[in-house]
C-alpha atoms as an extended CHARMM CRD file, in Angstrom:
* protein
*
       126  EXT
         1         1  UNK       CA              0.0000000000        0.0000000000        0.0000000000  PROA      1               0.0000000000
         2         2  UNK       CA              1.2150000000        3.4750000000       -0.7730000000  PROA      2               0.0000000000
         3         3  UNK       CA              1.8980000000        5.9880000000        2.0240000000  PROA      3               0.0000000000
         4         4  UNK       CA              1.0050000000        9.6230000000        1.3590000000  PROA      4               0.0000000000
         5         5  UNK       CA              2.1700000000       12.8370000000        3.0180000000  PROA      5               0.0000000000
         6         6  UNK       CA              0.6870000000       16.2330000000        2.1860000000  PROA      6               0.0000000000
         7         7  UNK       CA              2.4050000000       19.5800000000        2.6020000000  PROA      7               0.0000000000
         8         8  UNK       CA              2.0390000000       23.1770000000        1.5200000000  PROA      8               0.0000000000
         9         9  UNK       CA             -1.0180000000       24.2710000000        3.4590000000  PROA      9               0.0000000000
        10        10  UNK       CA             -1.1810000000       27.5370000000        5.3270000000  PROA      10              0.0000000000
        11        11  UNK       CA             -3.0240000000       30.7600000000        6.0550000000  PROA      11              0.0000000000
        12        12  UNK       CA             -3.6220000000       33.0250000000        3.0590000000  PROA      12              0.0000000000
        13        13  UNK       CA             -5.9160000000       35.8710000000        2.0630000000  PROA      13              0.0000000000
        14        14  UNK       CA             -8.7720000000       35.8650000000       -0.4090000000  PROA      14              0.0000000000
        15        15  UNK       CA             -7.4160000000       35.8270000000       -3.9550000000  PROA      15              0.0000000000
        16        16  UNK       CA             -4.0650000000       34.3170000000       -3.0260000000  PROA      16              0.0000000000
        17        17  UNK       CA             -2.5910000000       31.0860000000       -4.3510000000  PROA      17              0.0000000000
        18        18  UNK       CA             -1.1680000000       27.9680000000       -2.7330000000  PROA      18              0.0000000000
        19        19  UNK       CA              0.3560000000       24.8060000000       -4.0810000000  PROA      19              0.0000000000
        20        20  UNK       CA             -0.1720000000       21.6180000000       -2.1370000000  PROA      20              0.0000000000
        21        21  UNK       CA              2.1430000000       18.6590000000       -2.5600000000  PROA      21              0.0000000000
        22        22  UNK       CA              1.5090000000       15.0040000000       -1.8620000000  PROA      22              0.0000000000
        23        23  UNK       CA              4.5980000000       12.8220000000       -1.7380000000  PROA      23              0.0000000000
        24        24  UNK       CA              4.1890000000        9.0680000000       -1.9020000000  PROA      24              0.0000000000
        25        25  UNK       CA              6.3560000000        6.2630000000       -0.5940000000  PROA      25              0.0000000000
        26        26  UNK       CA              6.1350000000        2.5250000000       -0.5840000000  PROA      26              0.0000000000
        27        27  UNK       CA              4.8440000000        2.2570000000       -4.1310000000  PROA      27              0.0000000000
        28        28  UNK       CA              4.9980000000        4.3420000000       -7.2590000000  PROA      28              0.0000000000
        29        29  UNK       CA              2.0410000000        6.6050000000       -7.9390000000  PROA      29              0.0000000000
        30        30  UNK       CA              2.3160000000        5.8120000000      -11.6500000000  PROA      30              0.0000000000
        31        31  UNK       CA              0.1040000000        2.8080000000      -10.9740000000  PROA      31              0.0000000000
        32        32  UNK       CA             -2.5440000000        4.8380000000       -9.1760000000  PROA      32              0.0000000000
        33        33  UNK       CA             -5.1240000000        7.4230000000      -10.0150000000  PROA      33              0.0000000000
        34        34  UNK       CA             -4.7720000000       10.2180000000       -7.4790000000  PROA      34              0.0000000000
        35        35  UNK       CA             -7.2820000000       12.5430000000       -5.8890000000  PROA      35              0.0000000000
        36        36  UNK       CA             -7.5440000000       15.5430000000       -3.6290000000  PROA      36              0.0000000000
        37        37  UNK       CA            -10.4060000000       15.8030000000       -1.1830000000  PROA      37              0.0000000000
        38        38  UNK       CA            -11.1950000000       18.4330000000        1.4220000000  PROA      38              0.0000000000
        39        39  UNK       CA            -13.1150000000       18.6190000000        4.6550000000  PROA      39              0.0000000000
        40        40  UNK       CA            -14.3610000000       21.8570000000        6.1400000000  PROA      40              0.0000000000
        41        41  UNK       CA            -15.2900000000       22.1100000000        9.8420000000  PROA      41              0.0000000000
        42        42  UNK       CA            -18.6140000000       20.4260000000       10.5010000000  PROA      42              0.0000000000
        43        43  UNK       CA            -18.9110000000       19.1200000000        6.9630000000  PROA      43              0.0000000000
        44        44  UNK       CA            -18.3080000000       15.8290000000        5.2260000000  PROA      44              0.0000000000
        45        45  UNK       CA            -15.1820000000       15.2030000000        3.2360000000  PROA      45              0.0000000000
        46        46  UNK       CA            -15.7540000000       16.1410000000       -0.3890000000  PROA      46              0.0000000000
        47        47  UNK       CA            -14.0850000000       15.6000000000       -3.7260000000  PROA      47              0.0000000000
        48        48  UNK       CA            -11.9860000000       18.4300000000       -5.1410000000  PROA      48              0.0000000000
        49        49  UNK       CA             -9.8460000000       17.0540000000       -7.9690000000  PROA      49              0.0000000000
        50        50  UNK       CA             -8.4280000000       13.8480000000       -9.4110000000  PROA      50              0.0000000000
        51        51  UNK       CA             -6.2850000000       12.6490000000      -12.2640000000  PROA      51              0.0000000000
        52        52  UNK       CA             -5.4830000000        9.4780000000      -14.1090000000  PROA      52              0.0000000000
        53        53  UNK       CA             -2.2690000000        7.5240000000      -13.5710000000  PROA      53              0.0000000000
        54        54  UNK       CA             -0.6890000000        9.1860000000      -16.6030000000  PROA      54              0.0000000000
        55        55  UNK       CA             -1.9740000000       12.6370000000      -15.7030000000  PROA      55              0.0000000000
        56        56  UNK       CA             -3.6550000000       12.8930000000      -19.0810000000  PROA      56              0.0000000000
        57        57  UNK       CA             -7.1910000000       13.0020000000      -17.6900000000  PROA      57              0.0000000000
        58        58  UNK       CA             -8.3230000000       15.2800000000      -14.8980000000  PROA      58              0.0000000000
        59        59  UNK       CA            -11.5500000000       15.7300000000      -12.9760000000  PROA      59              0.0000000000
        60        60  UNK       CA            -12.6930000000       18.6760000000      -10.8860000000  PROA      60              0.0000000000
        61        61  UNK       CA            -15.5370000000       19.5740000000       -8.6000000000  PROA      61              0.0000000000
        62        62  UNK       CA            -17.6280000000       22.4150000000       -9.9820000000  PROA      62              0.0000000000
        63        63  UNK       CA            -16.6780000000       24.5330000000       -6.9810000000  PROA      63              0.0000000000
        64        64  UNK       CA            -12.9690000000       24.5190000000       -7.9030000000  PROA      64              0.0000000000
        65        65  UNK       CA            -13.0500000000       24.1580000000      -11.6870000000  PROA      65              0.0000000000
        66        66  UNK       CA            -11.0580000000       26.9160000000      -13.3610000000  PROA      66              0.0000000000
        67        67  UNK       CA             -9.2230000000       27.7980000000      -10.1410000000  PROA      67              0.0000000000
        68        68  UNK       CA             -7.5290000000       24.5330000000       -9.0820000000  PROA      68              0.0000000000
        69        69  UNK       CA             -5.1900000000       22.3880000000      -11.1400000000  PROA      69              0.0000000000
        70        70  UNK       CA             -4.0720000000       18.8720000000      -10.2970000000  PROA      70              0.0000000000
        71        71  UNK       CA             -0.8010000000       17.6320000000      -11.7200000000  PROA      71              0.0000000000
        72        72  UNK       CA              1.7800000000       14.9880000000      -11.0080000000  PROA      72              0.0000000000
        73        73  UNK       CA              5.4480000000       14.1980000000      -11.3970000000  PROA      73              0.0000000000
        74        74  UNK       CA              5.6930000000       10.4290000000      -11.4490000000  PROA      74              0.0000000000
        75        75  UNK       CA              9.4920000000       10.6020000000      -11.3710000000  PROA      75              0.0000000000
        76        76  UNK       CA              9.2710000000       12.4300000000       -8.0380000000  PROA      76              0.0000000000
        77        77  UNK       CA              6.3480000000       10.2970000000       -6.8850000000  PROA      77              0.0000000000
        78        78  UNK       CA              4.4890000000       13.5120000000       -6.1250000000  PROA      78              0.0000000000
        79        79  UNK       CA              1.0710000000       14.9340000000       -6.9030000000  PROA      79              0.0000000000
        80        80  UNK       CA              0.2850000000       18.6300000000       -6.7270000000  PROA      80              0.0000000000
        81        81  UNK       CA             -2.7660000000       20.7790000000       -6.3110000000  PROA      81              0.0000000000
        82        82  UNK       CA             -2.2930000000       24.3410000000       -7.5270000000  PROA      82              0.0000000000
        83        83  UNK       CA             -4.9810000000       26.5230000000       -5.9870000000  PROA      83              0.0000000000
        84        84  UNK       CA             -5.5450000000       30.0080000000       -7.3800000000  PROA      84              0.0000000000
        85        85  UNK       CA             -8.0680000000       32.7310000000       -6.5680000000  PROA      85              0.0000000000
        86        86  UNK       CA             -8.6850000000       31.2210000000       -3.1770000000  PROA      86              0.0000000000
        87        87  UNK       CA            -11.9200000000       32.0070000000       -1.3730000000  PROA      87              0.0000000000
        88        88  UNK       CA            -12.8900000000       31.7360000000        2.3080000000  PROA      88              0.0000000000
        89        89  UNK       CA            -15.1160000000       28.7860000000        1.3840000000  PROA      89              0.0000000000
        90        90  UNK       CA            -11.9900000000       26.8960000000        0.3010000000  PROA      90              0.0000000000
        91        91  UNK       CA            -10.9450000000       26.7420000000        3.9570000000  PROA      91              0.0000000000
        92        92  UNK       CA            -10.5900000000       23.0600000000        4.8510000000  PROA      92              0.0000000000
        93        93  UNK       CA             -8.2130000000       20.2540000000        5.5930000000  PROA      93              0.0000000000
        94        94  UNK       CA             -7.0000000000       18.9390000000        2.2520000000  PROA      94              0.0000000000
        95        95  UNK       CA             -6.2990000000       15.2480000000        1.8250000000  PROA      95              0.0000000000
        96        96  UNK       CA             -4.4360000000       13.3950000000       -0.8650000000  PROA      96              0.0000000000
        97        97  UNK       CA             -5.6540000000        9.9110000000       -1.7560000000  PROA      97              0.0000000000
        98        98  UNK       CA             -4.8290000000        7.0660000000       -4.1080000000  PROA      98              0.0000000000
        99        99  UNK       CA             -7.1040000000        4.6650000000       -5.9090000000  PROA      99              0.0000000000
       100       100  UNK       CA             -6.6130000000        1.6860000000       -8.1730000000  PROA      100             0.0000000000
       101       101  UNK       CA             -9.9370000000        2.4340000000       -9.8510000000  PROA      101             0.0000000000
       102       102  UNK       CA             -9.9280000000        4.5040000000      -13.0140000000  PROA      102             0.0000000000
       103       103  UNK       CA            -12.4400000000        6.4460000000      -15.0360000000  PROA      103             0.0000000000
       104       104  UNK       CA            -14.9310000000        9.1990000000      -14.4310000000  PROA      104             0.0000000000
       105       105  UNK       CA            -17.3180000000        6.8090000000      -12.7000000000  PROA      105             0.0000000000
       106       106  UNK       CA            -14.8990000000        6.3240000000       -9.8120000000  PROA      106             0.0000000000
       107       107  UNK       CA            -12.7470000000        9.4620000000       -9.7140000000  PROA      107             0.0000000000
       108       108  UNK       CA            -15.1910000000       11.3710000000       -7.4910000000  PROA      108             0.0000000000
       109       109  UNK       CA            -16.1780000000        8.3790000000       -5.3220000000  PROA      109             0.0000000000
       110       110  UNK       CA            -14.5040000000        8.7310000000       -1.9450000000  PROA      110             0.0000000000
       111       111  UNK       CA            -15.1890000000        5.0880000000       -1.1180000000  PROA      111             0.0000000000
       112       112  UNK       CA            -12.9300000000        3.9670000000       -3.9720000000  PROA      112             0.0000000000
       113       113  UNK       CA             -9.8020000000        5.5300000000       -2.4770000000  PROA      113             0.0000000000
       114       114  UNK       CA             -7.8770000000        3.1280000000       -0.2900000000  PROA      114             0.0000000000
       115       115  UNK       CA             -4.8310000000        5.1420000000        0.7470000000  PROA      115             0.0000000000
       116       116  UNK       CA             -4.9790000000        8.5400000000        2.4450000000  PROA      116             0.0000000000
       117       117  UNK       CA             -2.5830000000       11.1250000000        3.7580000000  PROA      117             0.0000000000
       118       118  UNK       CA             -2.9340000000       12.8540000000        7.1030000000  PROA      118             0.0000000000
       119       119  UNK       CA             -4.1370000000       16.1170000000        5.5820000000  PROA      119             0.0000000000
       120       120  UNK       CA             -2.8790000000       19.6870000000        5.4500000000  PROA      120             0.0000000000
       121       121  UNK       CA             -4.8190000000       22.7150000000        6.6730000000  PROA      121             0.0000000000
       122       122  UNK       CA             -5.6860000000       25.5160000000        4.2610000000  PROA      122             0.0000000000
       123       123  UNK       CA             -7.2250000000       28.6410000000        5.7520000000  PROA      123             0.0000000000
       124       124  UNK       CA             -8.3740000000       31.5280000000        3.5810000000  PROA      124             0.0000000000
       125       125  UNK       CA             -9.1560000000       34.7580000000        5.3780000000  PROA      125             0.0000000000
       126       126  UNK       CA            -11.5680000000       37.3300000000        3.9930000000  PROA      126             0.0000000000
């Protein structure tokens, strides 16, 4: 099973940008489809973005489409989430996750992700 560690979170202001990183160990992420999820206080964890093992296909929640970009560097065993034009409603703990399932049917399904990181806090002040 792959182990995942997120980094890059922090406190920013509305309109700022952040780039989250998720570094994997134990197995190569080139065999996994990767996703980013987030959980705001008092809310359920929700899908934000995902990509295919090659990075050629990406999926986004409507709430982040056009502002967030998922990418990966398989050579570095790392997945990124570039977040631009941040809003206070983006405040959450962001989690990286890996799944062996592929395709649009599964990319947004939290139950299909078997490996999770510990999360990194992103706080956007107004």
